[in-house]
Coordinates of C-alpha atoms and ligand atoms in Angstrom, one line a residue:
Chain A
M1 CA 151.4 -3.9 -56.7
T2 CA 149.3 -5.2 -53.9
T3 CA 148.4 -1.8 -52.5
L4 CA 144.8 -1.0 -53.2
P5 CA 143.8 1.8 -55.6
E6 CA 142.3 4.9 -53.9
T7 CA 139.3 4.8 -56.1
T8 CA 138.3 2.8 -59.1
G9 CA 136.8 4.2 -62.2
R10 CA 133.9 1.8 -62.2
K11 CA 132.8 -0.8 -59.6
L12 CA 131.7 -3.7 -61.6
G13 CA 130.0 -6.4 -59.7
L14 CA 127.1 -8.8 -59.2
V15 CA 123.8 -8.4 -57.5
I16 CA 122.3 -11.7 -56.4
D17 CA 118.6 -11.9 -55.8
L18 CA 118.0 -14.4 -53.0
D19 CA 114.3 -14.1 -53.6
T20 CA 114.5 -15.5 -57.1
C21 CA 117.4 -18.1 -56.8
V22 CA 116.0 -21.6 -56.9
G23 CA 119.3 -23.3 -56.0
C24 CA 119.8 -25.1 -59.3
H25 CA 123.6 -24.6 -59.3
A26 CA 123.5 -23.7 -63.0
C27 CA 125.7 -20.6 -62.3
A28 CA 128.3 -22.6 -60.5
V29 CA 128.5 -25.2 -63.2
S30 CA 128.6 -22.6 -65.9
C31 CA 131.3 -20.8 -64.1
K32 CA 133.4 -23.9 -63.8
E33 CA 132.8 -24.7 -67.5
W34 CA 133.9 -21.3 -68.7
N35 CA 136.8 -20.8 -66.4
T36 CA 138.3 -24.3 -66.7
G37 CA 138.8 -23.5 -70.4
G38 CA 139.8 -19.9 -69.9
T39 CA 143.1 -18.2 -70.1
G40 CA 144.6 -19.4 -66.8
A41 CA 145.3 -22.9 -65.6
P42 CA 142.3 -25.2 -65.7
L43 CA 140.1 -25.4 -62.6
A44 CA 141.3 -28.9 -61.6
D45 CA 139.4 -31.6 -59.8
T46 CA 141.0 -34.5 -57.9
D47 CA 139.5 -37.9 -57.6
A48 CA 136.6 -36.6 -59.6
Y49 CA 134.9 -40.0 -60.0
G50 CA 136.3 -41.6 -56.9
A51 CA 135.3 -41.8 -53.2
D52 CA 136.7 -38.4 -52.2
P53 CA 136.1 -36.0 -55.0
S54 CA 137.3 -32.4 -54.6
G55 CA 138.2 -29.5 -56.8
A56 CA 138.5 -25.8 -57.2
W57 CA 135.3 -23.8 -57.9
L58 CA 134.9 -20.1 -58.1
N59 CA 131.2 -20.0 -57.2
R60 CA 129.4 -22.2 -54.8
V61 CA 125.7 -22.3 -53.9
H62 CA 124.9 -22.8 -50.2
T63 CA 121.4 -23.6 -48.9
Y64 CA 120.1 -22.2 -45.6
E65 CA 117.1 -22.9 -43.6
V66 CA 115.8 -19.7 -41.9
Q67 CA 113.4 -20.2 -39.0
P68 CA 111.4 -17.1 -38.2
Q69 CA 110.1 -16.5 -34.7
N70 CA 106.6 -17.4 -35.8
G71 CA 105.9 -19.2 -39.0
P72 CA 107.3 -22.0 -41.1
A73 CA 111.0 -22.3 -41.9
Q74 CA 112.0 -21.0 -45.3
M75 CA 114.7 -22.3 -47.6
V76 CA 117.1 -19.7 -49.0
H77 CA 119.6 -20.7 -51.8
F78 CA 122.7 -18.6 -51.5
P79 CA 125.3 -18.4 -54.3
K80 CA 128.6 -17.0 -53.2
S81 CA 131.6 -16.0 -55.2
C82 CA 134.2 -13.2 -54.8
L83 CA 132.5 -9.9 -53.9
H84 CA 135.3 -7.8 -55.4
C85 CA 135.6 -5.8 -52.2
E86 CA 136.7 -2.2 -52.2
D87 CA 138.9 -2.8 -49.2
A88 CA 140.0 -6.2 -50.2
P89 CA 142.2 -7.7 -47.5
C90 CA 143.2 -10.5 -49.8
V91 CA 145.1 -8.1 -52.0
T92 CA 147.1 -6.3 -49.4
V93 CA 148.4 -9.5 -47.8
C94 CA 149.8 -10.9 -51.0
P95 CA 153.6 -11.0 -50.8
T96 CA 154.3 -11.5 -54.5
G97 CA 152.1 -8.9 -56.1
A98 CA 150.1 -11.6 -57.8
S99 CA 146.8 -10.3 -56.3
Y100 CA 145.6 -7.0 -57.4
K101 CA 142.5 -4.8 -57.8
R102 CA 142.1 -3.1 -61.1
V103 CA 141.9 0.7 -61.1
E104 CA 139.7 0.9 -64.2
D105 CA 136.8 -1.3 -63.0
G106 CA 137.6 -2.6 -59.5
I107 CA 137.8 -6.3 -60.5
V108 CA 140.1 -8.3 -58.1
L109 CA 142.3 -10.7 -60.0
V110 CA 145.3 -13.0 -59.5
N111 CA 148.2 -13.1 -61.9
E112 CA 148.9 -16.8 -62.0
D113 CA 152.3 -16.3 -63.5
T114 CA 153.6 -14.6 -60.3
C115 CA 151.5 -16.3 -57.6
M116 CA 153.6 -18.6 -55.4
G117 CA 150.6 -20.4 -54.0
C118 CA 151.2 -19.5 -50.3
G119 CA 147.4 -19.3 -49.6
L120 CA 147.6 -16.3 -47.4
C121 CA 145.0 -14.4 -49.5
A122 CA 142.5 -17.2 -49.0
W123 CA 143.1 -16.9 -45.3
A124 CA 142.5 -13.1 -45.5
C125 CA 139.2 -13.4 -47.3
P126 CA 136.3 -13.6 -44.9
Y127 CA 134.0 -15.0 -47.4
G128 CA 135.9 -18.1 -48.6
A129 CA 136.0 -16.8 -52.1
R130 CA 139.5 -18.0 -53.0
E131 CA 140.5 -21.6 -53.6
M132 CA 143.9 -23.0 -54.3
D133 CA 144.0 -25.1 -57.5
P134 CA 145.0 -28.6 -56.4
V135 CA 147.0 -29.3 -59.5
A136 CA 148.5 -26.0 -60.7
G137 CA 149.2 -24.8 -57.1
V138 CA 148.0 -21.2 -57.8
M139 CA 145.2 -19.3 -56.3
K140 CA 141.9 -19.3 -58.1
K141 CA 139.1 -16.8 -57.8
C142 CA 136.2 -15.2 -59.6
T143 CA 137.4 -13.0 -62.4
L144 CA 134.0 -11.5 -63.0
C145 CA 134.6 -13.2 -66.4
V146 CA 136.9 -10.4 -67.4
D147 CA 137.6 -12.5 -70.5
R148 CA 133.9 -12.3 -71.5
I149 CA 132.7 -8.9 -70.5
Y150 CA 135.1 -7.0 -72.8
N151 CA 135.4 -9.8 -75.4
Q152 CA 134.6 -8.3 -78.8
N153 CA 134.6 -11.8 -80.3
L154 CA 131.4 -12.7 -78.4
P155 CA 127.9 -11.5 -79.4
E156 CA 126.8 -8.5 -77.4
E157 CA 124.4 -10.6 -75.2
D158 CA 127.2 -12.9 -74.1
R159 CA 129.4 -10.1 -72.8
V160 CA 128.3 -10.8 -69.2
P161 CA 129.7 -13.2 -66.6
A162 CA 129.0 -16.8 -67.4
C163 CA 127.0 -17.2 -64.2
V164 CA 124.7 -14.3 -65.1
R165 CA 124.2 -15.7 -68.6
A166 CA 123.4 -19.2 -67.3
C167 CA 120.9 -18.3 -64.5
P168 CA 117.5 -19.6 -65.6
T169 CA 115.6 -17.4 -63.2
G170 CA 117.4 -14.1 -63.7
A171 CA 118.6 -14.1 -60.1
R172 CA 122.0 -12.7 -61.0
H173 CA 122.6 -9.2 -62.3
F174 CA 125.8 -7.6 -63.6
G175 CA 126.7 -4.0 -63.9
D176 CA 128.4 -0.9 -62.5
L177 CA 127.6 -0.5 -58.8
G178 CA 129.6 2.7 -58.6
D179 CA 127.2 4.5 -60.9
P180 CA 124.0 5.4 -59.0
S181 CA 122.0 5.7 -62.2
S182 CA 122.8 2.2 -63.5
D183 CA 120.0 -0.3 -63.6
I184 CA 121.8 -2.5 -61.2
S185 CA 122.3 0.3 -58.6
K186 CA 118.6 1.2 -58.9
L187 CA 117.7 -2.4 -58.3
V188 CA 119.8 -2.4 -55.1
A189 CA 118.2 0.8 -53.9
E190 CA 114.7 -0.4 -54.7
R191 CA 115.1 -3.8 -53.1
G192 CA 117.3 -2.9 -50.1
G193 CA 120.4 -4.8 -51.2
Y194 CA 123.0 -5.4 -48.5
D195 CA 126.6 -6.3 -47.8
L196 CA 127.7 -9.6 -46.5
M197 CA 129.6 -9.5 -43.1
P198 CA 129.8 -5.7 -43.0
E199 CA 131.6 -6.0 -39.6
Q200 CA 134.7 -7.3 -41.5
G201 CA 135.1 -3.8 -43.1
T202 CA 135.8 -5.1 -46.6
K203 CA 133.2 -3.0 -48.3
P204 CA 132.1 -5.6 -50.8
V205 CA 130.9 -4.4 -54.2
N206 CA 128.6 -7.4 -54.8
Q207 CA 125.2 -6.9 -53.2
Y208 CA 122.5 -9.4 -52.1
L209 CA 118.8 -8.8 -52.4
P210 CA 116.8 -10.1 -49.4
P211 CA 114.3 -12.9 -49.9
R212 CA 110.6 -12.0 -49.3
Q213 CA 108.6 -14.0 -46.8
R214 CA 107.2 -16.8 -48.8
D215 CA 105.2 -18.9 -46.5
A216 CA 103.0 -18.5 -43.5
W217 CA 101.0 -20.9 -41.3
A218 CA 97.6 -21.6 -42.8
S219 CA 96.0 -20.0 -39.8
E220 CA 97.7 -16.7 -40.7
L221 CA 96.6 -16.9 -44.4
G222 CA 93.0 -16.3 -43.4
G223 CA 90.0 -18.3 -44.6
C224 CA 91.5 -21.7 -43.9
D225 CA 91.6 -21.5 -40.1
S226 CA 88.2 -23.1 -39.5
A227 CA 88.6 -26.0 -41.9
P228 CA 92.1 -27.4 -42.2
F229 CA 92.2 -29.3 -45.5
N230 CA 93.5 -32.8 -45.9
L231 CA 96.5 -32.9 -48.2
A232 CA 96.0 -36.6 -49.0
D233 CA 92.6 -35.7 -50.3
L234 CA 94.1 -33.1 -52.6
A235 CA 96.5 -35.7 -54.0
E236 CA 93.8 -38.5 -54.4
P237 CA 90.5 -36.7 -55.0
E238 CA 88.9 -39.8 -56.4
T239 CA 87.8 -42.8 -54.5
A240 CA 87.3 -46.2 -56.1
D241 CA 83.6 -45.8 -56.2
N242 CA 83.3 -42.5 -58.0
A243 CA 86.4 -42.8 -60.2
G244 CA 85.9 -41.7 -63.7
G245 CA 88.3 -41.6 -66.7
F246 CA 91.1 -44.1 -67.2
L247 CA 91.1 -45.3 -63.6
G248 CA 87.3 -45.8 -63.7
W249 CA 87.6 -47.7 -66.9
L250 CA 90.4 -49.8 -65.5
D251 CA 88.4 -50.4 -62.3
K252 CA 85.4 -51.6 -64.3
A253 CA 87.5 -53.7 -66.7
L254 CA 89.2 -55.5 -63.8
E255 CA 85.8 -56.1 -62.2
R256 CA 84.5 -57.7 -65.4
I257 CA 87.6 -60.0 -65.6
G258 CA 87.5 -60.8 -62.0
Chain B
M1 CA 142.9 -23.2 -39.2
H2 CA 144.9 -26.1 -40.6
P3 CA 148.1 -26.4 -38.6
A4 CA 150.5 -27.2 -41.5
P5 CA 153.6 -28.8 -40.0
S6 CA 155.7 -26.6 -42.3
I7 CA 154.2 -23.5 -40.8
V8 CA 154.4 -24.7 -37.2
L9 CA 158.0 -25.6 -37.6
F10 CA 158.8 -22.4 -39.4
T11 CA 157.4 -20.1 -36.8
V12 CA 158.9 -22.0 -33.9
L13 CA 162.4 -22.5 -35.4
T14 CA 162.8 -19.0 -36.9
G15 CA 161.6 -17.5 -33.6
L16 CA 164.3 -19.4 -31.8
G17 CA 167.1 -18.5 -34.2
L18 CA 166.1 -14.9 -34.3
G19 CA 165.8 -14.7 -30.6
Q20 CA 169.3 -16.0 -30.3
M21 CA 170.5 -13.4 -32.8
A22 CA 168.8 -10.6 -30.8
W23 CA 170.7 -11.6 -27.6
L24 CA 174.0 -12.3 -29.3
G25 CA 173.7 -9.0 -31.2
L26 CA 173.0 -7.2 -28.0
G27 CA 176.3 -8.5 -26.7
L28 CA 175.1 -11.3 -24.4
G29 CA 177.0 -14.5 -24.1
P30 CA 180.6 -15.2 -23.3
D31 CA 183.5 -14.4 -25.6
E32 CA 184.6 -18.0 -25.3
G33 CA 185.9 -19.3 -28.6
L34 CA 183.8 -22.4 -29.0
F35 CA 180.7 -20.6 -27.7
R36 CA 181.0 -18.0 -30.4
W37 CA 181.1 -20.5 -33.2
L38 CA 178.5 -22.8 -31.9
A39 CA 175.9 -20.2 -30.9
C40 CA 176.2 -18.2 -34.1
A41 CA 176.0 -21.3 -36.2
L42 CA 173.0 -22.6 -34.3
A43 CA 171.2 -19.2 -34.7
L44 CA 171.8 -19.0 -38.4
A45 CA 171.0 -22.7 -38.9
L46 CA 167.7 -22.4 -37.0
A47 CA 166.6 -19.3 -38.8
G48 CA 167.7 -20.8 -42.1
A49 CA 166.0 -24.1 -41.5
G50 CA 162.8 -22.3 -40.5
G51 CA 162.9 -20.2 -43.6
L52 CA 163.3 -23.3 -45.8
A53 CA 160.4 -25.0 -43.9
S54 CA 158.2 -22.1 -44.7
T55 CA 158.5 -22.8 -48.4
G56 CA 157.2 -26.3 -47.8
H57 CA 153.6 -25.5 -48.3
L58 CA 154.0 -23.3 -51.4
G59 CA 152.2 -24.3 -54.5
R60 CA 154.7 -22.7 -56.8
R61 CA 158.1 -22.6 -55.2
E62 CA 159.7 -21.2 -58.2
N63 CA 157.9 -17.9 -57.6
A64 CA 159.0 -17.7 -53.9
W65 CA 161.6 -15.0 -54.8
R66 CA 158.8 -12.7 -55.7
A67 CA 157.8 -12.5 -52.1
F68 CA 160.5 -9.9 -51.6
S69 CA 158.7 -7.4 -53.8
Q70 CA 155.6 -6.3 -51.9
W71 CA 157.1 -4.9 -48.6
R72 CA 155.1 -1.8 -49.0
S73 CA 151.8 -3.5 -48.3
S74 CA 152.3 -7.1 -47.3
W75 CA 153.5 -8.4 -43.9
L76 CA 154.6 -11.7 -45.4
S77 CA 156.8 -9.8 -47.9
R78 CA 158.2 -7.6 -45.1
E79 CA 159.0 -10.7 -43.1
A80 CA 160.9 -12.3 -46.0
C81 CA 162.9 -9.1 -46.5
L82 CA 163.6 -8.5 -42.8
M83 CA 164.6 -12.2 -42.4
V84 CA 167.2 -12.0 -45.1
A85 CA 168.4 -8.6 -43.8
A86 CA 168.7 -10.0 -40.2
M87 CA 170.6 -13.0 -41.3
A88 CA 172.9 -10.9 -43.5
F89 CA 173.7 -8.4 -40.7
F90 CA 174.0 -11.1 -38.1
G91 CA 176.1 -13.2 -40.4
L92 CA 178.6 -10.4 -40.9
Y93 CA 178.6 -9.6 -37.2
A94 CA 179.2 -13.3 -36.4
A95 CA 182.0 -13.6 -39.0
I96 CA 183.8 -10.6 -37.5
W97 CA 183.3 -11.9 -34.0
C98 CA 184.3 -15.5 -34.7
L99 CA 187.2 -14.8 -37.0
G100 CA 188.4 -11.4 -35.7
G101 CA 187.4 -11.7 -32.1
V102 CA 185.7 -8.3 -31.9
R103 CA 182.1 -7.6 -31.3
L104 CA 181.1 -4.6 -33.4
W105 CA 178.3 -3.3 -31.2
G106 CA 176.7 -1.1 -33.9
L107 CA 176.5 -4.0 -36.2
G108 CA 175.2 -6.2 -33.4
L109 CA 172.6 -3.7 -32.4
A110 CA 171.4 -3.5 -36.0
A111 CA 171.2 -7.3 -36.3
A112 CA 169.3 -7.5 -33.0
A113 CA 166.8 -4.9 -34.1
L114 CA 166.3 -6.6 -37.5
A115 CA 165.8 -10.0 -35.8
L116 CA 163.1 -8.6 -33.5
A117 CA 161.5 -6.8 -36.4
T118 CA 161.4 -10.1 -38.3
I119 CA 159.6 -11.8 -35.4
Q120 CA 157.2 -8.9 -35.2
A121 CA 156.5 -9.2 -39.0
T122 CA 155.9 -13.0 -38.6
A123 CA 153.4 -12.3 -35.9
M124 CA 151.7 -9.6 -37.9
I125 CA 151.0 -12.1 -40.8
Y126 CA 148.5 -13.7 -38.4
A127 CA 147.6 -10.7 -36.3
Q128 CA 146.5 -8.7 -39.4
L129 CA 143.8 -11.3 -40.3
K130 CA 140.5 -9.8 -39.2
A131 CA 138.8 -13.0 -40.4
V132 CA 140.5 -14.9 -37.6
P133 CA 139.6 -13.0 -34.4
R134 CA 141.6 -15.4 -32.3
W135 CA 144.8 -14.1 -33.9
S136 CA 143.8 -10.5 -34.6
V137 CA 142.2 -9.3 -31.3
T138 CA 144.7 -11.0 -29.1
P139 CA 148.3 -9.9 -28.2
T140 CA 149.8 -12.2 -30.8
P141 CA 152.9 -10.0 -31.6
A142 CA 153.7 -9.9 -27.8
L143 CA 153.3 -13.7 -27.7
F144 CA 155.6 -14.3 -30.6
L145 CA 158.3 -11.8 -29.5
V146 CA 158.5 -13.1 -26.0
T147 CA 158.5 -16.7 -27.1
G148 CA 161.3 -16.0 -29.6
L149 CA 163.4 -14.1 -27.0
T150 CA 162.9 -16.7 -24.4
G151 CA 163.8 -19.5 -26.8
G152 CA 166.8 -17.6 -28.0
L153 CA 168.0 -17.1 -24.4
L154 CA 167.6 -20.8 -23.7
A155 CA 169.4 -21.8 -26.9
N156 CA 172.3 -19.6 -26.1
G157 CA 172.2 -20.9 -22.5
A158 CA 172.3 -24.5 -23.8
V159 CA 175.3 -23.7 -26.0
S160 CA 177.1 -22.1 -23.2
G161 CA 176.2 -24.9 -20.9
L162 CA 177.4 -27.4 -23.4
V163 CA 180.7 -25.6 -23.9
G164 CA 181.0 -25.0 -20.2
A165 CA 180.6 -28.7 -19.5
G166 CA 183.6 -29.4 -21.7
L167 CA 185.6 -26.2 -21.1
A168 CA 185.8 -24.5 -17.8
G169 CA 184.8 -20.9 -17.3
A170 CA 181.6 -20.5 -19.3
A171 CA 178.8 -18.8 -17.3
V172 CA 175.6 -20.6 -16.8
P173 CA 172.8 -18.1 -17.5
G174 CA 170.3 -20.0 -15.4
W175 CA 168.9 -17.0 -13.6
W176 CA 168.3 -15.2 -16.8
A177 CA 166.5 -18.1 -18.4
A178 CA 164.3 -18.7 -15.4
L179 CA 163.3 -15.0 -15.4
A180 CA 162.6 -15.0 -19.1
L181 CA 160.5 -18.2 -18.8
A182 CA 158.5 -16.7 -16.0
V183 CA 157.7 -13.6 -18.1
A184 CA 157.0 -15.8 -21.2
A185 CA 154.6 -17.9 -19.2
G186 CA 152.9 -14.8 -18.0
V187 CA 152.5 -13.5 -21.6
A188 CA 151.2 -16.9 -22.7
V189 CA 148.6 -16.8 -20.0
W190 CA 147.7 -13.2 -21.0
W191 CA 147.3 -14.3 -24.7
Q192 CA 145.3 -17.4 -23.7
T193 CA 142.9 -15.4 -21.5
S194 CA 142.3 -12.9 -24.3
A195 CA 141.9 -15.8 -26.9
A196 CA 139.3 -17.5 -24.7
G197 CA 137.0 -14.5 -25.3
A198 CA 138.0 -14.0 -29.0
G199 CA 135.5 -16.2 -30.8
R200 CA 134.0 -15.1 -34.0
A201 CA 130.9 -13.8 -32.3
S202 CA 133.1 -11.4 -30.3
Q203 CA 133.7 -9.5 -33.6
G204 CA 130.0 -9.5 -34.5
S205 CA 130.3 -12.4 -37.0
S206 CA 127.7 -15.1 -37.2
V207 CA 126.0 -17.1 -39.8
E208 CA 123.3 -14.4 -39.7
S209 CA 125.8 -11.6 -40.5
A210 CA 127.5 -13.8 -43.1
T211 CA 124.3 -14.4 -45.0
G212 CA 122.5 -11.2 -44.1
L213 CA 119.4 -13.4 -43.4
G214 CA 119.3 -12.7 -39.7
F215 CA 116.4 -10.2 -40.2
M216 CA 114.1 -13.2 -41.1
G217 CA 115.0 -15.5 -38.3
R218 CA 117.5 -18.1 -37.1
V219 CA 119.8 -19.2 -39.9
R220 CA 121.1 -22.8 -40.2
S221 CA 123.1 -24.3 -43.0
F222 CA 120.8 -26.8 -44.6
E223 CA 123.0 -28.1 -47.4
A224 CA 126.6 -27.4 -48.3
P225 CA 127.3 -26.6 -51.9
H226 CA 129.2 -29.8 -52.4
T227 CA 129.1 -33.3 -51.0
G228 CA 132.9 -33.9 -50.8
S229 CA 135.4 -31.8 -49.0
N230 CA 137.3 -28.9 -50.5
Y231 CA 140.2 -26.5 -50.0
L232 CA 138.1 -24.1 -47.8
L233 CA 137.1 -26.8 -45.4
R234 CA 140.5 -28.4 -45.2
E235 CA 142.3 -25.1 -44.7
M236 CA 139.8 -23.1 -42.6
A237 CA 137.5 -25.4 -40.9
F238 CA 140.0 -27.6 -39.0
E239 CA 138.0 -29.4 -36.4
V240 CA 140.2 -32.4 -35.8
G241 CA 142.1 -32.6 -32.6
R242 CA 140.5 -29.7 -30.9
K243 CA 138.9 -32.2 -28.5
R244 CA 142.2 -32.8 -26.9
A245 CA 143.1 -29.2 -26.7
F246 CA 143.1 -29.0 -23.0
E247 CA 145.4 -31.9 -22.5
L248 CA 147.7 -30.7 -25.2
R249 CA 147.8 -27.2 -23.7
R250 CA 148.7 -28.6 -20.3
L251 CA 151.5 -30.7 -21.8
G252 CA 152.7 -27.6 -23.7
A253 CA 152.7 -25.5 -20.6
V254 CA 154.6 -28.1 -18.6
L255 CA 157.2 -28.9 -21.3
G256 CA 157.5 -25.3 -22.6
Y257 CA 157.6 -23.3 -19.4
L258 CA 157.6 -25.4 -16.1
A259 CA 160.2 -28.0 -17.0
P260 CA 162.7 -25.6 -18.5
L261 CA 162.3 -23.3 -15.5
V262 CA 163.1 -26.0 -13.1
L263 CA 165.9 -27.3 -15.2
S264 CA 167.5 -23.8 -15.6
L265 CA 167.4 -23.4 -11.9
A266 CA 168.8 -26.8 -11.4
A267 CA 171.6 -26.0 -13.9
L268 CA 172.8 -23.3 -11.5
G269 CA 173.9 -26.1 -9.1
L270 CA 174.2 -29.2 -11.2
G271 CA 175.9 -27.9 -14.3
G272 CA 175.2 -26.1 -17.5
W273 CA 174.5 -29.2 -19.5
L274 CA 171.0 -29.2 -18.0
M275 CA 170.3 -26.2 -20.1
V276 CA 170.3 -28.5 -23.1
L277 CA 167.5 -30.4 -21.6
A278 CA 165.7 -27.2 -20.8
L279 CA 166.0 -26.1 -24.4
V280 CA 164.7 -29.4 -25.8
A281 CA 161.7 -29.4 -23.4
H282 CA 161.0 -25.8 -24.2
V283 CA 161.0 -26.4 -28.0
M284 CA 158.8 -29.4 -27.7
G285 CA 156.3 -27.5 -25.6
M286 CA 156.4 -24.6 -28.0
L287 CA 155.7 -26.9 -30.9
A288 CA 152.6 -28.2 -29.1
L289 CA 151.4 -24.7 -28.2
R290 CA 152.0 -23.4 -31.7
W291 CA 150.1 -26.3 -33.2
L292 CA 147.2 -25.3 -31.0
F293 CA 147.6 -21.7 -32.0
F294 CA 146.6 -22.8 -35.5
A295 CA 144.3 -25.7 -34.8
E296 CA 142.1 -23.8 -32.4
A297 CA 141.8 -20.6 -34.5
E298 CA 138.4 -20.3 -36.1
H299 CA 137.9 -18.6 -39.5
V300 CA 134.7 -16.6 -40.2
Q301 CA 134.3 -18.2 -43.6
A302 CA 133.5 -21.5 -42.0
L303 CA 130.3 -19.9 -40.7
Y304 CA 128.9 -20.3 -44.2
Y305 CA 129.3 -24.1 -43.7
G306 CA 128.0 -24.0 -40.2
K307 CA 131.4 -25.2 -39.1
R308 CA 134.1 -24.1 -36.7
Ligands
SF4_401 S1 135.4 -11.5 -51.5 FE1 137.4 -12.3 -50.7 S2 138.6 -12.7 -52.5 FE2 137.0 -11.3 -53.2 S3 137.8 -9.2 -53.0 FE3 136.7 -9.7 -51.1 S4 138.3 -10.5 -49.7 FE4 139.1 -10.6 -51.8
SF4_402 S1 148.5 -17.5 -52.9 FE1 149.3 -16.3 -54.6 S2 147.8 -14.6 -54.8 FE2 147.5 -15.5 -52.8 S3 148.8 -14.3 -51.4 FE3 150.0 -16.1 -52.0 S4 151.2 -15.4 -53.8 FE4 149.5 -13.9 -53.5

């Protein structure tokens, strides 16, 4: 049934730390790997090794340049997948009942057996979190690895979404955002986690932690303003005359031969 | 948004057929024998063809029947249910009218109401999408309803003109058509004016709100997640052809409103067959404008890619 539940028992979701993410795409690759071998249709690619490769992914890492009013621009890597919205517009538009939000944990899923591949849910999602599978013709989206997190066959530490498990920097956190005493909720409160596109009224469960300011002009760092250093000097501190070590030996050896 | 030909055709053709059903159900049109048959058949054929066209873009056609199940929450499902109901009621009404020669006004009224409700549901599929402000903050239902009713009137007029050309005595509803076209053009201008101010920014969406990084400074997409294209870009960042939007809109307005208006007035003096030309021009114009309805609509998710 594509009406939304009034409330859900838990609100499982992800918290993504934009301060920590280094943009390595490990989460996206790991997601693709897990979900292409999962219970549903594989996540197909078309023309994978050709001139126009394309395919269905459930998690994609954007990169933004943020230019402050004063100061150097900062790179922010930005992973994005389904936010498992409380007021999920993708669910209510679905005509077949294939899209639904689970009452017990709030995960938004697609039943591939009943989906007719109309694509309306992808149009309804403001975040671009749903992609049509180019081969199976059914809608694909993040399942929050529902086939991992409750999977008794996996060791305890693997019962988290594949992206969370794969992230080498620990930028992705998984937990119950409906419980204010959970670690993940405390993290959000501590770091000022926020909603994406709050104006869309979707009430996303996933939260993003803001990046800290990383760089400043040298003049603002203090101590360097009088003597701007030469970067080339830092890279090549030794000149031919004073070179020691291997380069010095080489220099002298060549001199002898010459 | 990607203007899939199947959807452009579907919305225009069903609108036309349902508009015809609404007028015929309300009792409009002569009782002339041939008119009854032709008009009813055309209405049902248009609505049916449109319905079939709408399945053209489905990934899993074998599951299409399930679209009748979620009428409680989904406008697309409501549309499917209403469409079948409208065609069934109208089909019965048409059968009794054509074969028995009586117009059961109660049945006709019900068919007309269902036909209008179906057009409304079609419009709501688009008007409900907050992620596409150009559809959701504009009077899209009014646009679709008036377009459907005008097209239906022209189609009935064309049939009656055609029949009248061969058989004497059929009325030429030129005045009606001209009036409807004038109203429809007005609504189209109203929709267009409101759409002009209905960009994504009008609803507070920007790359800053999308990423939440606005507090740090100006945000610009530096690198997309992938080097090739993908479903999201193909469906929701349709940038091709918008360059010629102005010319196409002018063509749509001339073919869709002006030409049929002149032709319907000319039909008053020169003969009903001109209504056929009016209908053809109108449909071509509507196809152009409906194509633009999709092609020009911007989706907020494209903000993540720095695209329109
Ligand atoms: S992020 Fe998109 S797909 Fe996921 S629940 Fe929200 S609206 Fe639906
Ligand atoms: S694509 Fe599938 S899940 Fe999405 S709205 Fe259509 S039927 Fe529902």
